[in-house]
């Protein structure tokens, strides 16, 4: 599945717009990740555990988006937008949402 943030695919005109597709992923923060992130904040450096969780959530949301488009018979998803929101008590969860337009290309 071709997926892009642009509104077109160079050299491949859109033949048919099939509709909006989405994918979501919500991940909870782990107490051990929080502990190690706090230590990193004190001593400096990157919070690798959070970065990995964020990367996994983004990949899951995009995979769901692609699966929905595939079920519609799409060749590609264009105009993809990624959004990140903090949810839950004291921001204990992160939601990643991917949306775009499923299309058939010529």
Coordinates of N, CA and C in Angstrom, one line a residue:
X1 N 0.9 -1.2 0.0 CA 0.0 0.0 0.0 C 0.9 1.2 0.0
X2 N 0.7 2.1 -1.0 CA 1.5 3.3 -1.1 C 0.8 4.3 -0.1
X3 N 1.5 4.9 0.7 CA 1.0 5.9 1.7 C 1.9 7.1 1.7
X4 N 1.2 8.3 1.6 CA 2.0 9.5 1.5 C 1.2 10.7 2.3
X5 N 2.0 11.6 2.7 CA 1.4 12.8 3.3 C 1.0 13.9 2.3
X6 N 1.5 13.7 1.0 CA 1.1 14.6 0.0 C -0.3 14.3 -0.5
X7 N -0.8 15.3 -1.3 CA -2.2 15.1 -1.8 C -2.3 14.5 -3.2
X8 N -1.1 14.0 -3.7 CA -1.1 13.3 -5.0 C 0.1 12.5 -5.0
X9 N 0.2 11.6 -6.0 CA 1.3 10.7 -6.2 C 1.9 11.1 -7.6
X10 N 3.1 11.6 -7.7 CA 3.7 12.1 -8.9 C 3.6 11.0 -10.0
X11 N 3.1 11.4 -11.2 CA 3.0 10.5 -12.3 C 1.9 9.4 -12.2
X12 N 1.1 9.4 -11.2 CA 0.0 8.5 -11.0 C -1.2 9.2 -10.6
X13 N -2.0 9.7 -11.5 CA -3.2 10.5 -11.2 C -4.2 9.7 -10.4
X14 N -5.0 10.3 -9.6 CA -6.1 9.7 -8.8 C -7.2 9.4 -9.8
X15 N -7.6 8.1 -9.9 CA -8.8 7.7 -10.7 C -10.1 7.8 -10.0
X16 N -10.0 7.5 -8.6 CA -11.2 7.4 -7.8 C -10.9 7.7 -6.4
X17 N -11.6 8.5 -5.7 CA -11.5 8.8 -4.3 C -12.5 7.8 -3.6
X18 N -12.0 7.0 -2.7 CA -12.8 6.0 -2.0 C -13.3 6.5 -0.7
X19 N -12.7 7.4 -0.1 CA -13.1 8.0 1.2 C -12.0 8.1 2.3
X20 N -12.4 8.6 3.4 CA -11.5 8.8 4.5 C -11.2 7.5 5.2
X21 N -10.0 7.3 5.6 CA -9.6 6.1 6.4 C -8.9 6.6 7.6
X22 N -9.0 5.8 8.7 CA -8.3 6.1 9.9 C -7.7 4.9 10.6
X23 N -6.8 5.2 11.4 CA -6.2 4.1 12.3 C -5.8 4.8 13.6
X24 N -6.1 4.1 14.7 CA -5.8 4.6 16.0 C -5.0 3.6 16.9
X25 N -4.3 4.2 17.8 CA -3.6 3.3 18.8 C -3.4 4.1 20.1
X26 N -3.8 3.5 21.2 CA -3.7 4.1 22.5 C -2.8 3.2 23.3
X27 N -1.7 3.8 23.9 CA -0.8 3.1 24.7 C -0.7 3.7 26.1
X28 N -0.6 2.9 27.1 CA -0.4 3.4 28.4 C 1.0 3.5 28.8
X29 N 1.3 4.5 29.7 CA 2.6 4.6 30.2 C 2.9 3.6 31.3
X30 N 4.1 3.0 31.3 CA 4.5 2.0 32.2 C 5.3 2.7 33.3
X31 N 5.0 2.2 34.5 CA 5.7 2.8 35.7 C 7.2 2.7 35.6
X32 N 7.7 1.6 35.0 CA 9.2 1.5 34.9 C 9.7 2.5 33.9
X33 N 9.0 2.7 32.8 CA 9.4 3.7 31.8 C 9.4 5.0 32.4
X34 N 8.3 5.3 33.2 CA 8.3 6.6 33.9 C 9.5 6.8 34.8
X35 N 9.8 5.8 35.6 CA 11.0 5.9 36.5 C 12.2 6.2 35.7
X36 N 12.5 5.4 34.6 CA 13.7 5.7 33.9 C 13.7 7.0 33.1
X37 N 12.6 7.4 32.7 CA 12.4 8.7 32.0 C 12.8 9.8 33.0
X38 N 12.3 9.7 34.2 CA 12.6 10.7 35.3 C 14.1 10.8 35.5
X39 N 14.7 9.6 35.6 CA 16.2 9.6 35.8 C 16.9 10.3 34.6
X40 N 16.4 10.0 33.4 CA 17.0 10.7 32.2 C 16.8 12.2 32.3
X41 N 15.7 12.6 32.8 CA 15.4 14.0 32.9 C 16.4 14.7 33.8
X42 N 16.8 14.0 34.9 CA 17.7 14.5 35.8 C 19.2 14.5 35.3
X43 N 19.6 13.4 34.6 CA 21.0 13.3 34.2 C 21.1 13.7 32.7
X44 N 20.0 13.9 32.0 CA 20.1 14.3 30.6 C 20.0 13.0 29.7
X45 N 19.8 13.3 28.4 CA 19.8 12.2 27.5 C 18.3 12.0 27.0
X46 N 18.2 11.1 26.1 CA 16.9 10.8 25.5 C 16.1 9.7 26.2
X47 N 14.8 9.8 26.2 CA 14.0 8.8 26.8 C 13.6 7.7 25.8
X48 N 14.5 6.8 25.7 CA 14.4 5.7 24.6 C 13.2 4.9 24.8
X49 N 12.7 4.6 26.0 CA 11.5 3.8 26.2 C 10.3 4.5 25.7
X50 N 10.2 5.8 25.9 CA 9.1 6.6 25.4 C 9.1 6.7 23.9
X51 N 10.3 6.9 23.4 CA 10.5 7.0 21.9 C 10.1 5.7 21.2
X52 N 10.4 4.6 21.8 CA 10.0 3.3 21.2 C 8.5 3.1 21.3
X53 N 7.9 3.4 22.4 CA 6.5 3.3 22.6 C 5.7 4.2 21.5
X54 N 6.2 5.4 21.4 CA 5.7 6.3 20.4 C 5.8 5.8 19.0
X55 N 7.0 5.3 18.7 CA 7.2 4.7 17.3 C 6.3 3.5 17.1
X56 N 6.1 2.6 18.1 CA 5.3 1.5 17.9 C 3.8 1.9 17.7
X57 N 3.4 2.9 18.5 CA 2.0 3.4 18.4 C 1.8 4.0 17.0
X58 N 2.7 4.7 16.5 CA 2.6 5.3 15.2 C 2.5 4.2 14.1
X59 N 3.4 3.2 14.2 CA 3.4 2.1 13.2 C 2.0 1.4 13.3
X60 N 1.5 1.2 14.4 CA 0.2 0.5 14.6 C -0.9 1.3 14.0
X61 N -1.0 2.6 14.2 CA -2.0 3.4 13.6 C -1.9 3.4 12.1
X62 N -0.7 3.5 11.6 CA -0.5 3.5 10.1 C -0.9 2.1 9.5
X63 N -0.6 1.0 10.2 CA -1.0 -0.3 9.7 C -2.5 -0.5 9.7
X64 N -3.2 0.1 10.7 CA -4.7 0.0 10.7 C -5.2 0.8 9.6
X65 N -4.6 2.0 9.3 CA -5.1 2.9 8.2 C -4.9 2.1 6.9
X66 N -3.8 1.5 6.7 CA -3.5 0.8 5.5 C -4.5 -0.4 5.3
X67 N -4.8 -1.1 6.4 CA -5.7 -2.3 6.3 C -7.1 -1.8 5.9
X68 N -7.6 -0.7 6.5 CA -8.9 -0.1 6.2 C -8.9 0.2 4.7
X69 N -7.9 0.9 4.2 CA -7.8 1.3 2.8 C -7.8 0.0 1.9
X70 N -7.0 -1.0 2.3 CA -7.0 -2.2 1.5 C -8.3 -2.9 1.4
X71 N -9.1 -2.9 2.5 CA -10.4 -3.4 2.5 C -11.4 -2.7 1.6
X72 N -11.1 -1.4 1.3 CA -11.9 -0.6 0.4 C -11.5 -0.8 -1.1
X73 N -10.4 -1.5 -1.3 CA -9.9 -1.7 -2.6 C -9.0 -0.6 -3.1
X74 N -8.4 0.1 -2.2 CA -7.5 1.2 -2.5 C -6.1 0.8 -3.0
X75 N -5.5 1.6 -3.8 CA -4.1 1.4 -4.2 C -3.2 2.2 -3.4
X76 N -3.7 3.3 -2.8 CA -2.9 4.2 -2.0 C -3.7 5.0 -1.0
X77 N -3.0 5.6 0.0 CA -3.6 6.6 0.9 C -2.9 7.8 0.8
X78 N -3.6 8.9 0.4 CA -2.9 10.2 0.3 C -3.3 11.2 1.4
X79 N -2.6 12.3 1.6 CA -2.9 13.3 2.5 C -2.9 12.8 4.0
X80 N -2.0 11.9 4.3 CA -2.0 11.3 5.6 C -1.6 12.4 6.7
X81 N -2.4 12.4 7.8 CA -2.1 13.3 8.9 C -2.0 12.5 10.1
X82 N -1.0 12.7 10.9 CA -0.8 12.1 12.2 C -1.0 13.0 13.3
X83 N -1.8 12.6 14.3 CA -2.1 13.4 15.5 C -1.7 12.6 16.7
X84 N -1.3 13.4 17.7 CA -0.9 12.8 19.0 C -1.6 13.5 20.1
X85 N -2.2 12.7 21.0 CA -3.0 13.3 22.2 C -2.6 12.6 23.4
X86 N -2.6 13.3 24.5 CA -2.4 12.7 25.9 C -3.7 12.5 26.5
X87 N -4.0 11.3 27.0 CA -5.3 11.0 27.6 C -5.1 10.4 29.0
X88 N -6.3 10.3 29.7 CA -6.3 9.6 31.0 C -5.9 10.5 32.1
X89 N -6.0 9.9 33.3 CA -5.7 10.5 34.5 C -4.2 10.9 34.5
X90 N -3.9 12.2 34.7 CA -2.5 12.6 34.8 C -1.8 12.3 33.5
X91 N -2.4 12.3 32.4 CA -1.7 12.0 31.1 C -1.1 10.7 31.1
X92 N -1.8 9.7 31.5 CA -1.1 8.3 31.6 C -1.2 7.5 30.3
X93 N -1.9 8.1 29.3 CA -2.0 7.3 28.0 C -1.7 8.3 26.9
X94 N -1.2 7.7 25.8 CA -1.0 8.4 24.6 C -1.8 7.8 23.5
X95 N -2.5 8.7 22.7 CA -3.2 8.2 21.5 C -2.6 8.8 20.3
X96 N -2.4 7.9 19.3 CA -1.9 8.3 18.0 C -3.0 8.0 17.0
X97 N -3.4 9.0 16.2 CA -4.4 8.8 15.2 C -3.8 9.2 13.8
X98 N -4.0 8.3 12.9 CA -3.6 8.5 11.5 C -4.9 8.6 10.6
X99 N -4.9 9.6 9.8 CA -6.1 9.7 8.8 C -5.6 10.1 7.5
X100 N -6.3 9.7 6.5 CA -6.0 10.0 5.1 C -7.1 9.7 4.2
X101 N -6.9 9.8 2.9 CA -7.9 9.5 1.9 C -7.5 8.3 1.1
X102 N -8.3 7.3 1.0 CA -8.1 6.1 0.2 C -8.4 6.4 -1.2
X103 N -7.5 6.0 -2.1 CA -7.7 6.3 -3.5 C -7.3 5.1 -4.4
X104 N -7.9 5.1 -5.6 CA -7.4 4.2 -6.7 C -6.7 5.1 -7.7
X105 N -5.5 4.6 -8.1 CA -4.7 5.4 -9.0 C -4.8 4.8 -10.4
X106 N -4.5 5.7 -11.4 CA -4.6 5.3 -12.8 C -3.4 4.5 -13.2

